[in-house]
Amino acid sequence: MQYIGSVYRPPSEAYSLIVQVTLGCAHNACTFCSMFKDKPFSLRREEDIFQDFEEARRVYRRVERIFLADGDALVLKTDKLLRIMDKIRALFPECTRVGIYGSPQDVLRKTRAELVSLREAGLGIVYIGAESGSDRVLAQVKKGATRAEIIESIEKTEDAGLPASVTFISGLAGRDGLREHAIECGTMISQASPSYIGLLTLIVEPPAPLCADIEAGRFALLSPTEVVEETRLLLEHTDVRRDCVFRSNHASNYVSLRGTLPQDKARMLAQLDAALQDAGLLKDERFRML
Ligand code: SF4
């Protein structure tokens, strides 16, 4: 297998075969992100991708899940993605789910028919980074998508029968924007009603451009208690119209939550209240990571 540079995957793809079909991120401008700043975006050659799959077939007896990396592999033209899916089906008939990162713009560029054809070819989940529900915060972090575009991309993905797993970042608006960020993330979740929500907590590492703002005092990171307060406010403002698996069990989080909205909302709020009462329930800073 040929892995080029650092490889990232969603927590739920921990046991998946990961194959890079693109390198880096086509957007690569988010101010909080350090993932691909040293890896210019490029497409991998089809023969190199296929070689990786063939090698994996020789090495692994059973491959149930496959994740297509890097940052926003859904940027690939649908024809090429369908050829990749065909290869997967031919080599790994036991594979039950293929996942991919897609930016809101990648989804919006595809027609509904293209998304349906990808689902029929075996694509099983699209991971979309919303990060915030607030247009002001999205512009500030240079996300490259508006609230309306993100909601449309989630609805379009779900409408094509593809579950969307959508990520938000606690603390992304700093102390000044805590309330706005929390409420607008909650209302975005309610409006778009994706199948899955993943809540991470902001960790900024060089060379993310946001580092300079933190050092200069222009951006205040939240304290652990403020992160919990923000998460509580976010959850309070969710009112989903279909079941939504909510997880904040990423290594970056202070409190690990897992449940299905709306039925587990009260339990998760109680868990956050308990953490607000007892700081001993918060994850130690030494054990947090990206
Ligand atoms: S957060 Fe996602 S879209 Fe933004 S630069 Fe990083 S990989 Fe690209």
mmCIF file of C-alpha atoms and ligand atoms in Angstrom, residues 8 24-37 70-72 101-104 129 131 141-144 169, ligand 1:
data_model
loop_
_atom_site.group_PDB
_atom_site.id
_atom_site.type_symbol
_atom_site.label_atom_id
_atom_site.label_comp_id
_atom_site.label_asym_id
_atom_site.label_seq_id
_atom_site.Cartn_x
_atom_site.Cartn_y
_atom_site.Cartn_z
ATOM 1 C CA TYR A 8 -6.894 11.103 8.282
ATOM 2 C CA GLY A 24 -4.792 16.571 0.308
ATOM 3 C CA CYS A 25 -7.899 18.749 0.279
ATOM 4 C CA ALA A 26 -9.196 20.686 -2.724
ATOM 5 C CA HIS A 27 -10.270 23.561 -0.453
ATOM 6 C CA ASN A 28 -7.423 23.551 2.073
ATOM 7 C CA ALA A 29 -8.251 27.044 3.367
ATOM 8 C CA CYS A 30 -9.989 26.492 6.733
ATOM 9 C CA THR A 31 -8.144 28.547 9.339
ATOM 10 C CA PHE A 32 -8.433 25.932 12.119
ATOM 11 C CA CYS A 33 -7.172 23.016 10.020
ATOM 12 C CA SER A 34 -3.590 21.810 9.876
ATOM 13 C CA MET A 35 -4.249 18.480 8.191
ATOM 14 C CA PHE A 36 -3.151 19.041 4.638
ATOM 15 C CA LYS A 37 -1.279 22.332 4.650
ATOM 16 C CA ASP A 70 -8.032 12.086 1.474
ATOM 17 C CA GLY A 71 -9.759 15.295 2.544
ATOM 18 C CA ASP A 72 -12.656 15.540 0.132
ATOM 19 C CA TYR A 101 -15.249 12.634 2.853
ATOM 20 C CA GLY A 102 -17.141 15.202 0.799
ATOM 21 C CA SER A 103 -17.287 18.973 1.091
ATOM 22 C CA PRO A 104 -20.699 20.682 0.794
ATOM 23 C CA GLY A 129 -17.685 18.888 7.641
ATOM 24 C CA GLU A 131 -18.064 22.829 11.500
ATOM 25 C CA VAL A 141 -12.904 30.285 9.457
ATOM 26 C CA LYS A 142 -12.935 30.381 5.628
ATOM 27 C CA LYS A 143 -15.046 27.242 5.320
ATOM 28 C CA GLY A 144 -15.969 28.070 1.736
ATOM 29 C CA ILE A 169 -16.500 21.709 16.157
HETATM 30 S S1 SF4 B 1 -11.294 21.253 7.478
HETATM 31 FE FE1 SF4 B 1 -11.725 19.883 5.771
HETATM 32 S S2 SF4 B 1 -12.340 21.273 4.079
HETATM 33 FE FE2 SF4 B 1 -11.289 22.540 5.608
HETATM 34 S S3 SF4 B 1 -9.136 22.590 4.936
HETATM 35 FE FE3 SF4 B 1 -9.313 20.903 6.439
HETATM 36 S S4 SF4 B 1 -9.697 19.087 5.205
HETATM 37 FE FE4 SF4 B 1 -10.110 20.863 3.899
#
